Amino acid sequence: MDAKTQKSEMTRAAIVGAALDLASAEGLEAITLQAVADRLGLSKSGVFSRIGSREALQKAVIGEFGRRFIAEVFVPAMQKPKGLPRLDDIVQRWIVRMRDVEVHTGCIYTAGAFELDDREGELRETLLQEVTRWRAALRRTVQQAIEAGHLKADTDPEQLVGEISAISIGLLHDARFLRDTRAAERAQSSWQRLMKSYQA
């Protein structure tokens, strides 16, 4: 990669990062080329030349949030044996990420879902694809735990994934809105009880 291309890629990463910070604080709809340009001391045309339209930037933010989320929550857990050890590690990492990151910044998956739930269009579809992909990965992990004999044979993977997701949304609600400092601790207790109820 030549120096010019490298600088352009670094600038693009900075633009997406600044837009992600903005979306975390104020929502996806708060993202505009001008707002991001102002944050970085760039011109609006400079942002456009590297990223394209406002919607392209919003989509890039959703993609970047997903990349960071998977890198922190899912990828490290792949080192654990298939089955319950891996599933437990994923959920533990998810709770820790919510406690240490998303309690302070918000969660694009959750906040974005509420923001875009009744709107049609490409942005909603982009977020839906990201969330669906994540839930599919979680569902595969549950299925592997069933096949390994760690979870009851009649476990409904979709039901368990829904219950895990409900714990995460509840954690964010209580931590961010109620400002409950023990929200992560409560989520951890809920997960432990839930996991035991499904164990073979």
Coordinates of N, CA and C in Angstrom, one line a residue:
M1 N 0.9 -1.2 0.0 CA 0.0 0.0 0.0 C 0.9 1.2 0.0
D2 N 0.7 2.1 -1.0 CA 1.5 3.3 -1.0 C 1.1 4.3 0.0
A3 N 1.9 5.3 0.3 CA 1.7 6.3 1.4 C 0.4 7.0 1.2
K4 N 0.0 7.4 -0.1 CA -1.2 8.2 -0.3 C -2.4 7.3 0.0
T5 N -2.4 6.0 -0.4 CA -3.5 5.1 -0.2 C -3.6 4.9 1.3
Q6 N -2.5 4.7 2.0 CA -2.5 4.4 3.4 C -3.1 5.6 4.2
K7 N -2.7 6.8 3.8 CA -3.3 8.0 4.5 C -4.8 8.1 4.2
S8 N -5.2 7.8 3.0 CA -6.6 7.8 2.7 C -7.4 6.8 3.5
E9 N -6.8 5.6 3.7 CA -7.5 4.6 4.5 C -7.5 5.0 6.0
M10 N -6.5 5.6 6.5 CA -6.4 6.1 7.9 C -7.5 7.2 8.1
T11 N -7.6 8.1 7.1 CA -8.6 9.1 7.2 C -10.0 8.5 7.2
R12 N -10.2 7.5 6.3 CA -11.5 6.9 6.2 C -11.9 6.2 7.6
A13 N -10.9 5.5 8.2 CA -11.1 4.9 9.5 C -11.4 5.9 10.5
A14 N -10.8 7.1 10.5 CA -11.0 8.2 11.4 C -12.4 8.7 11.2
I15 N -12.9 8.8 10.0 CA -14.2 9.3 9.7 C -15.3 8.3 10.2
V16 N -15.1 7.1 10.0 CA -16.0 6.1 10.5 C -16.0 6.0 12.0
G17 N -14.8 6.1 12.6 CA -14.7 6.1 14.0 C -15.5 7.3 14.7
A18 N -15.3 8.5 14.1 CA -16.0 9.7 14.6 C -17.5 9.6 14.4
A19 N -17.9 9.0 13.3 CA -19.3 8.8 13.1 C -19.9 7.8 14.1
L20 N -19.1 6.8 14.4 CA -19.6 5.8 15.4 C -19.7 6.4 16.7
D21 N -18.8 7.3 17.1 CA -18.9 8.0 18.4 C -20.2 8.8 18.4
L22 N -20.4 9.5 17.3 CA -21.6 10.4 17.2 C -22.9 9.5 17.3
A23 N -22.9 8.4 16.6 CA -24.1 7.6 16.6 C -24.3 7.0 18.0
S24 N -23.2 6.6 18.7 CA -23.4 6.0 20.0 C -24.0 7.0 21.0
A25 N -23.6 8.3 20.8 CA -24.1 9.3 21.7 C -25.5 9.8 21.4
E26 N -25.8 9.9 20.1 CA -27.0 10.6 19.6 C -27.9 9.8 18.7
G27 N -27.4 8.7 18.3 CA -28.2 7.8 17.4 C -27.7 7.9 15.9
L28 N -28.1 6.9 15.1 CA -27.7 6.9 13.7 C -28.2 8.1 12.9
E29 N -29.4 8.6 13.3 CA -29.9 9.7 12.5 C -29.1 11.0 12.7
A30 N -28.3 11.0 13.8 CA -27.5 12.2 14.1 C -26.3 12.3 13.2
I31 N -26.0 11.2 12.5 CA -24.8 11.2 11.6 C -25.1 12.1 10.3
T32 N -24.3 13.1 10.1 CA -24.3 13.8 8.9 C -22.9 14.0 8.5
L33 N -22.7 14.2 7.2 CA -21.3 14.5 6.7 C -20.7 15.7 7.4
Q34 N -21.5 16.8 7.5 CA -21.0 18.0 8.1 C -20.7 17.8 9.6
A35 N -21.5 17.1 10.3 CA -21.2 16.9 11.8 C -19.9 16.1 12.0
V36 N -19.7 15.1 11.1 CA -18.5 14.3 11.2 C -17.3 15.2 10.8
A37 N -17.4 15.9 9.7 CA -16.4 16.8 9.2 C -16.0 17.8 10.3
D38 N -16.9 18.4 11.0 CA -16.7 19.3 12.1 C -15.9 18.7 13.2
R39 N -16.2 17.4 13.5 CA -15.5 16.7 14.6 C -14.0 16.5 14.3
L40 N -13.8 16.3 13.0 CA -12.4 15.9 12.6 C -11.6 17.1 12.0
G41 N -12.3 18.2 11.9 CA -11.6 19.4 11.3 C -11.3 19.2 9.8
L42 N -12.2 18.5 9.1 CA -12.2 18.3 7.7 C -13.3 19.1 7.0
S43 N -13.2 19.1 5.7 CA -14.3 19.8 4.9 C -15.3 18.7 4.7
K44 N -16.6 19.1 4.4 CA -17.7 18.2 4.1 C -17.3 17.4 2.9
S45 N -16.8 18.1 1.9 CA -16.4 17.5 0.6 C -15.3 16.4 0.8
G46 N -14.4 16.7 1.8 CA -13.3 15.8 2.1 C -13.9 14.5 2.7
V47 N -14.9 14.6 3.5 CA -15.6 13.4 4.1 C -16.3 12.6 2.9
F48 N -17.0 13.4 2.1 CA -17.8 12.8 1.0 C -16.8 12.0 0.0
S49 N -15.7 12.6 -0.2 CA -14.8 12.0 -1.2 C -14.2 10.6 -0.7
R50 N -14.2 10.5 0.6 CA -13.6 9.2 1.2 C -14.7 8.2 1.5
I51 N -15.9 8.7 1.8 CA -17.0 7.8 2.3 C -18.2 7.7 1.4
G52 N -18.5 8.8 0.7 CA -19.7 8.8 -0.1 C -20.8 9.5 0.6
S53 N -22.0 9.0 0.4 CA -23.2 9.7 0.9 C -23.4 9.5 2.4
R54 N -24.3 10.2 3.0 CA -24.7 10.1 4.4 C -25.1 8.7 4.7
E55 N -25.9 8.1 3.9 CA -26.4 6.7 4.1 C -25.2 5.7 4.1
A56 N -24.3 6.0 3.2 CA -23.1 5.1 3.1 C -22.3 5.2 4.4
L57 N -22.2 6.3 5.0 CA -21.5 6.5 6.2 C -22.2 5.8 7.4
Q58 N -23.6 6.0 7.4 CA -24.4 5.3 8.4 C -24.2 3.8 8.3
K59 N -24.2 3.2 7.1 CA -24.0 1.8 6.9 C -22.6 1.4 7.3
A60 N -21.6 2.2 7.0 CA -20.2 1.9 7.5 C -20.1 1.9 9.0
V61 N -20.8 2.7 9.7 CA -20.9 2.8 11.1 C -21.4 1.5 11.7
I62 N -22.5 1.0 11.1 CA -23.1 -0.3 11.5 C -22.2 -1.4 11.3
G63 N -21.5 -1.4 10.2 CA -20.5 -2.4 9.9 C -19.3 -2.4 10.9
E64 N -18.8 -1.2 11.2 CA -17.7 -1.1 12.1 C -18.1 -1.5 13.5
F65 N -19.3 -1.1 13.9 CA -19.8 -1.6 15.3 C -19.8 -3.1 15.3
G66 N -20.3 -3.7 14.2 CA -20.4 -5.2 14.2 C -19.0 -5.8 14.2
R67 N -18.1 -5.2 13.5 CA -16.7 -5.7 13.5 C -16.1 -5.7 14.9
R68 N -16.2 -4.6 15.6 CA -15.7 -4.5 16.9 C -16.4 -5.4 17.9
F69 N -17.7 -5.5 17.8 CA -18.5 -6.4 18.6 C -18.0 -7.9 18.5
I70 N -18.0 -8.3 17.2 CA -17.6 -9.7 17.0 C -16.1 -10.0 17.4
A71 N -15.2 -9.0 17.2 CA -13.8 -9.2 17.6 C -13.7 -9.3 19.1
E72 N -14.5 -8.6 19.8 CA -14.4 -8.7 21.3 C -15.2 -9.8 22.0
V73 N -16.3 -10.1 21.4 CA -17.2 -11.1 22.0 C -17.1 -12.5 21.5
F74 N -17.1 -12.6 20.2 CA -17.2 -13.9 19.5 C -15.9 -14.5 19.2
V75 N -15.0 -13.8 18.6 CA -13.7 -14.4 18.1 C -12.9 -15.0 19.2
P76 N -12.7 -14.3 20.4 CA -11.9 -14.9 21.4 C -12.5 -16.2 22.0
A77 N -13.8 -16.3 22.0 CA -14.5 -17.4 22.5 C -14.3 -18.7 21.7
M78 N -13.9 -18.5 20.4 CA -13.6 -19.6 19.5 C -12.5 -20.5 20.0
Q79 N -11.7 -20.0 21.0 CA -10.6 -20.7 21.5 C -11.1 -21.8 22.5
K80 N -12.3 -21.6 23.0 CA -12.9 -22.5 24.0 C -13.5 -23.7 23.2
P81 N -13.6 -24.9 23.9 CA -14.1 -26.1 23.3 C -15.6 -25.8 22.9
K82 N -16.0 -26.4 21.8 CA -17.4 -26.3 21.3 C -18.3 -26.8 22.4
G83 N -19.5 -26.1 22.4 CA -20.5 -26.5 23.4 C -20.7 -25.5 24.5
L84 N -21.0 -25.9 25.7 CA -21.3 -25.0 26.7 C -20.2 -24.1 27.1
P85 N -18.9 -24.6 27.2 CA -17.8 -23.7 27.5 C -17.7 -22.5 26.6
R86 N -17.9 -22.7 25.3 CA -17.9 -21.6 24.3 C -19.1 -20.7 24.4
L87 N -20.3 -21.3 24.6 CA -21.5 -20.4 24.8 C -21.3 -19.6 26.0
D88 N -20.9 -20.2 27.1 CA -20.7 -19.4 28.3 C -19.7 -18.3 28.2
D89 N -18.6 -18.6 27.5 CA -17.6 -17.6 27.3 C -18.1 -16.4 26.4
I90 N -18.9 -16.7 25.4 CA -19.5 -15.7 24.6 C -20.4 -14.8 25.4
V91 N -21.3 -15.4 26.2 CA -22.2 -14.6 27.0 C -21.5 -13.8 28.1
Q92 N -20.5 -14.4 28.7 CA -19.7 -13.7 29.7 C -19.0 -12.4 29.1
R93 N -18.4 -12.6 27.9 CA -17.7 -11.5 27.2 C -18.7 -10.4 26.8
W94 N -19.9 -10.9 26.4 CA -21.0 -9.9 26.0 C -21.3 -9.1 27.2
I95 N -21.5 -9.7 28.4 CA -21.9 -8.9 29.6 C -20.8 -8.0 30.0
V96 N -19.5 -8.4 29.9 CA -18.4 -7.6 30.2 C -18.3 -6.4 29.3
R97 N -18.5 -6.7 28.0 CA -18.4 -5.6 27.0 C -19.5 -4.6 27.3
M98 N -20.7 -5.0 27.6 CA -21.8 -4.1 27.9 C -21.5 -3.3 29.2
R99 N -20.9 -4.0 30.1 CA -20.6 -3.3 31.4 C -19.5 -2.2 31.2
D100 N -18.5 -2.6 30.4 CA -17.3 -1.7 30.3 C -17.3 -0.8 29.1
V101 N -18.1 -1.1 28.1 CA -18.2 -0.2 26.9 C -19.5 0.4 26.7
E102 N -20.5 -0.5 26.4 CA -21.8 0.0 26.0 C -22.7 0.6 27.0
V103 N -22.4 0.4 28.3 CA -23.1 1.1 29.3 C -22.8 2.6 29.2
H104 N -21.6 2.9 28.7 CA -21.1 4.3 28.6 C -21.4 4.9 27.2
T105 N -21.3 4.0 26.2 CA -21.5 4.6 24.8 C -22.8 4.2 24.2
G106 N -23.5 3.3 24.7 CA -24.7 2.8 24.0 C -24.4 1.7 23.1
C107 N -25.4 1.0 22.6 CA -25.2 -0.2 21.7 C -26.0 0.1 20.4
I108 N -25.2 0.1 19.3 CA -25.9 0.3 18.0 C -26.9 -0.7 17.7
Y109 N -26.6 -2.0 18.0 CA -27.5 -3.1 17.8 C -28.9 -2.8 18.5
T110 N -28.8 -2.4 19.7 CA -30.0 -2.2 20.5 C -30.7 -0.9 20.2
A111 N -29.9 0.2 20.4 CA -30.5 1.6 20.2 C -30.9 1.7 18.7
G112 N -30.1 1.2 17.8 CA -30.4 1.3 16.4 C -31.7 0.6 16.0
A113 N -31.9 -0.6 16.7 CA -33.2 -1.3 16.5 C -34.4 -0.5 16.9
F114 N -34.3 0.1 18.0 CA -35.5 0.9 18.4 C -35.6 2.2 17.5
E115 N -34.5 2.7 17.1 CA -34.5 3.9 16.2 C -35.1 3.6 14.9
L116 N -34.8 2.4 14.3 CA -35.2 2.1 13.0 C -36.3 1.1 12.9
D117 N -36.9 0.6 14.0 CA -37.8 -0.5 13.9 C -39.0 -0.2 13.0
D118 N -39.5 1.0 12.9 CA -40.7 1.3 12.1 C -40.4 2.0 10.9
R119 N -39.1 2.0 10.4 CA -38.7 2.7 9.2 C -38.3 1.6 8.2
E120 N -38.7 1.8 7.0 CA -38.3 0.9 5.9 C -37.1 1.5 5.2
G121 N -36.3 0.7 4.6 CA -35.2 1.3 3.8 C -33.9 0.5 4.0
E122 N -32.8 0.9 3.3 CA -31.6 0.2 3.2 C -30.9 0.2 4.6
L123 N -31.0 1.3 5.3 CA -30.3 1.4 6.6 C -30.9 0.4 7.6
R124 N -32.2 0.3 7.6 CA -32.8 -0.7 8.5 C -32.4 -2.1 8.1
E125 N -32.3 -2.4 6.8 CA -31.9 -3.7 6.3 C -30.5 -4.0 6.6
T126 N -29.6 -3.0 6.6 CA -28.2 -3.2 6.9 C -28.1 -3.6 8.4
L127 N -28.8 -2.9 9.3 CA -28.7 -3.2 10.7 C -29.4 -4.6 11.0
L128 N -30.5 -4.9 10.3 CA -31.2 -6.2 10.4 C -30.2 -7.3 10.1
Q129 N -29.5 -7.1 9.0 CA -28.6 -8.2 8.5 C -27.5 -8.4 9.6
E130 N -26.9 -7.3 10.1 CA -25.9 -7.5 11.2 C -26.4 -8.2 12.4
V131 N -27.6 -7.8 12.9 CA -28.1 -8.4 14.1 C -28.5 -9.9 13.8
T132 N -29.1 -10.1 12.6 CA -29.5 -11.5 12.2 C -28.2 -12.4 12.1
R133 N -27.2 -11.8 11.6 CA -25.9 -12.6 11.5 C -25.4 -13.0 12.9
W134 N -25.4 -12.0 13.8 CA -24.9 -12.2 15.1 C -25.8 -13.3 15.8
R135 N -27.1 -13.2 15.7 CA -28.0 -14.1 16.4 C -27.8 -15.5 15.7
A136 N -27.6 -15.6 14.4 CA -27.3 -16.9 13.8 C -26.0 -17.6 14.4
A137 N -25.0 -16.8 14.6 CA -23.8 -17.3 15.2 C -24.0 -17.8 16.6
L138 N -24.8 -17.1 17.3 CA -25.2 -17.5 18.7 C -26.0 -18.7 18.7
R139 N -26.9 -18.8 17.7 CA -27.8 -20.0 17.6 C -27.0 -21.2 17.2
R140 N -26.0 -21.1 16.3 CA -25.1 -22.2 16.0 C -24.3 -22.7 17.2
T141 N -23.9 -21.8 18.1 CA -23.2 -22.1 19.3 C -24.1 -22.9 20.2
V142 N -25.3 -22.5 20.4 CA -26.3 -23.2 21.2 C -26.5 -24.6 20.6
Q143 N -26.7 -24.7 19.3 CA -26.9 -26.0 18.7 C -25.7 -26.9 18.9
Q144 N -24.5 -26.4 18.9 CA -23.3 -27.2 19.2 C -23.3 -27.7 20.6
A145 N -23.8 -26.9 21.5 CA -23.9 -27.3 22.9 C -24.9 -28.4 23.1
I146 N -26.0 -28.3 22.3 CA -27.0 -29.4 22.4 C -26.4 -30.7 21.8
E147 N -25.7 -30.6 20.7 CA -25.1 -31.8 20.1 C -24.0 -32.4 20.9
A148 N -23.4 -31.6 21.7 CA -22.3 -32.1 22.6 C -22.9 -32.7 23.9
G149 N -24.2 -32.6 24.0 CA -24.8 -33.2 25.2 C -24.7 -32.3 26.4
H150 N -24.3 -31.0 26.3 CA -24.2 -30.1 27.4 C -25.5 -29.5 27.8
L151 N -26.4 -29.3 26.8 CA -27.7 -28.8 27.0 C -28.8 -29.8 26.7
K152 N -29.9 -29.7 27.3 CA -31.0 -30.7 27.1 C -31.3 -30.9 25.6
A153 N -31.6 -32.1 25.2 CA -31.9 -32.4 23.8 C -33.0 -31.7 23.2
D154 N -34.0 -31.3 24.1 CA -35.2 -30.6 23.6 C -35.1 -29.1 23.6
T155 N -33.9 -28.6 23.9 CA -33.6 -27.2 23.9 C -34.0 -26.5 22.6
D156 N -34.7 -25.5 22.6 CA -35.1 -24.7 21.4 C -34.0 -23.6 21.2
P157 N -33.1 -23.7 20.3 CA -32.0 -22.7 20.2 C -32.6 -21.3 20.0
E158 N -33.6 -21.1 19.2 CA -34.2 -19.8 19.0 C -34.7 -19.2 20.3
Q159 N -35.3 -20.0 21.1 CA -35.8 -19.6 22.4 C -34.7 -19.1 23.3
L160 N -33.6 -19.9 23.4 CA -32.5 -19.6 24.3 C -31.8 -18.3 23.8
V161 N -31.6 -18.2 22.5 CA -31.0 -17.0 21.9 C -31.8 -15.8 22.3
G162 N -33.2 -15.9 22.2 CA -34.1 -14.8 22.6 C -33.9 -14.4 24.0
E163 N -33.8 -15.4 24.9 CA -33.6 -15.1 26.3 C -32.3 -14.5 26.6
I164 N -31.2 -14.9 26.0 CA -29.9 -14.3 26.2 C -30.0 -12.8 25.7
S165 N -30.6 -12.6 24.6 CA -30.7 -11.2 24.0 C -31.6 -10.4 25.0
A166 N -32.6 -10.9 25.6 CA -33.4 -10.2 26.6 C -32.6 -9.8 27.8
I167 N -31.7 -10.6 28.2 CA -30.8 -10.3 29.3 C -29.9 -9.1 28.9
S168 N -29.4 -9.1 27.7 CA -28.5 -8.0 27.3 C -29.3 -6.7 27.2
I169 N -30.5 -6.7 26.6 CA -31.3 -5.5 26.5 C -31.7 -5.0 27.9
G170 N -32.0 -5.9 28.8 CA -32.4 -5.5 30.1 C -31.2 -4.9 30.9
L171 N -30.0 -5.4 30.7 CA -28.8 -4.9 31.3 C -28.6 -3.4 30.8
L172 N -28.7 -3.2 29.5 CA -28.5 -1.8 29.0 C -29.5 -0.9 29.5
H173 N -30.8 -1.3 29.5 CA -31.9 -0.5 30.0 C -31.6 -0.1 31.5
D174 N -31.3 -1.0 32.3 CA -31.2 -0.8 33.7 C -29.9 0.1 34.0
A175 N -28.8 -0.3 33.3 CA -27.6 0.5 33.5 C -27.6 1.9 33.0
R176 N -28.2 2.1 31.8 CA -28.1 3.4 31.2 C -29.3 4.3 31.6
F177 N -30.5 3.7 31.7 CA -31.7 4.5 32.0 C -31.9 4.6 33.5
L178 N -31.9 3.4 34.2 CA -32.1 3.5 35.6 C -30.8 3.8 36.4
R179 N -29.7 3.8 35.7 CA -28.4 4.0 36.3 C -28.1 3.1 37.5
D180 N -28.5 1.8 37.3 CA -28.3 0.8 38.3 C -26.9 0.3 38.1
T181 N -26.1 0.5 39.1 CA -24.6 0.1 39.1 C -24.4 -1.4 39.2
R182 N -25.5 -2.1 39.6 CA -25.4 -3.5 39.7 C -26.1 -4.3 38.5
A183 N -26.4 -3.5 37.5 CA -27.1 -4.2 36.3 C -26.3 -5.3 35.8
A184 N -25.0 -5.2 35.6 CA -24.2 -6.3 35.0 C -24.2 -7.5 35.9
E185 N -24.1 -7.2 37.2 CA -24.1 -8.3 38.2 C -25.4 -9.0 38.2
R186 N -26.5 -8.3 38.0 CA -27.8 -8.9 37.9 C -27.9 -9.7 36.6
A187 N -27.4 -9.2 35.5 CA -27.4 -9.9 34.3 C -26.6 -11.2 34.4
Q188 N -25.5 -11.2 35.1 CA -24.7 -12.4 35.3 C -25.4 -13.4 36.1
S189 N -26.2 -13.0 37.1 CA -27.0 -13.9 37.9 C -28.1 -14.6 37.0
S190 N -28.7 -13.7 36.2 CA -29.8 -14.2 35.3 C -29.2 -15.2 34.3
W191 N -28.0 -15.0 33.8 CA -27.4 -15.9 32.9 C -27.1 -17.2 33.5
Q192 N -26.5 -17.2 34.7 CA -26.2 -18.4 35.4 C -27.4 -19.3 35.7
R193 N -28.5 -18.6 36.1 CA -29.8 -19.4 36.3 C -30.3 -19.9 35.0
L194 N -30.3 -19.1 34.0 CA -30.8 -19.6 32.7 C -30.0 -20.8 32.2
M195 N -28.7 -20.7 32.3 CA -27.8 -21.7 31.8 C -28.1 -23.1 32.6
K196 N -28.2 -23.0 33.9 CA -28.5 -24.2 34.7 C -29.9 -24.8 34.3
S197 N -30.8 -23.9 33.9 CA -32.2 -24.5 33.6 C -32.1 -25.3 32.3
Y198 N -31.1 -25.0 31.4 CA -31.1 -25.7 30.2 C -30.0 -26.9 30.2
Q199 N -29.2 -26.9 31.2 CA -28.2 -28.0 31.2 C -28.7 -29.4 31.3
A200 N -28.1 -30.3 30.5 CA -28.5 -31.6 30.5 C -28.2 -32.3 31.8

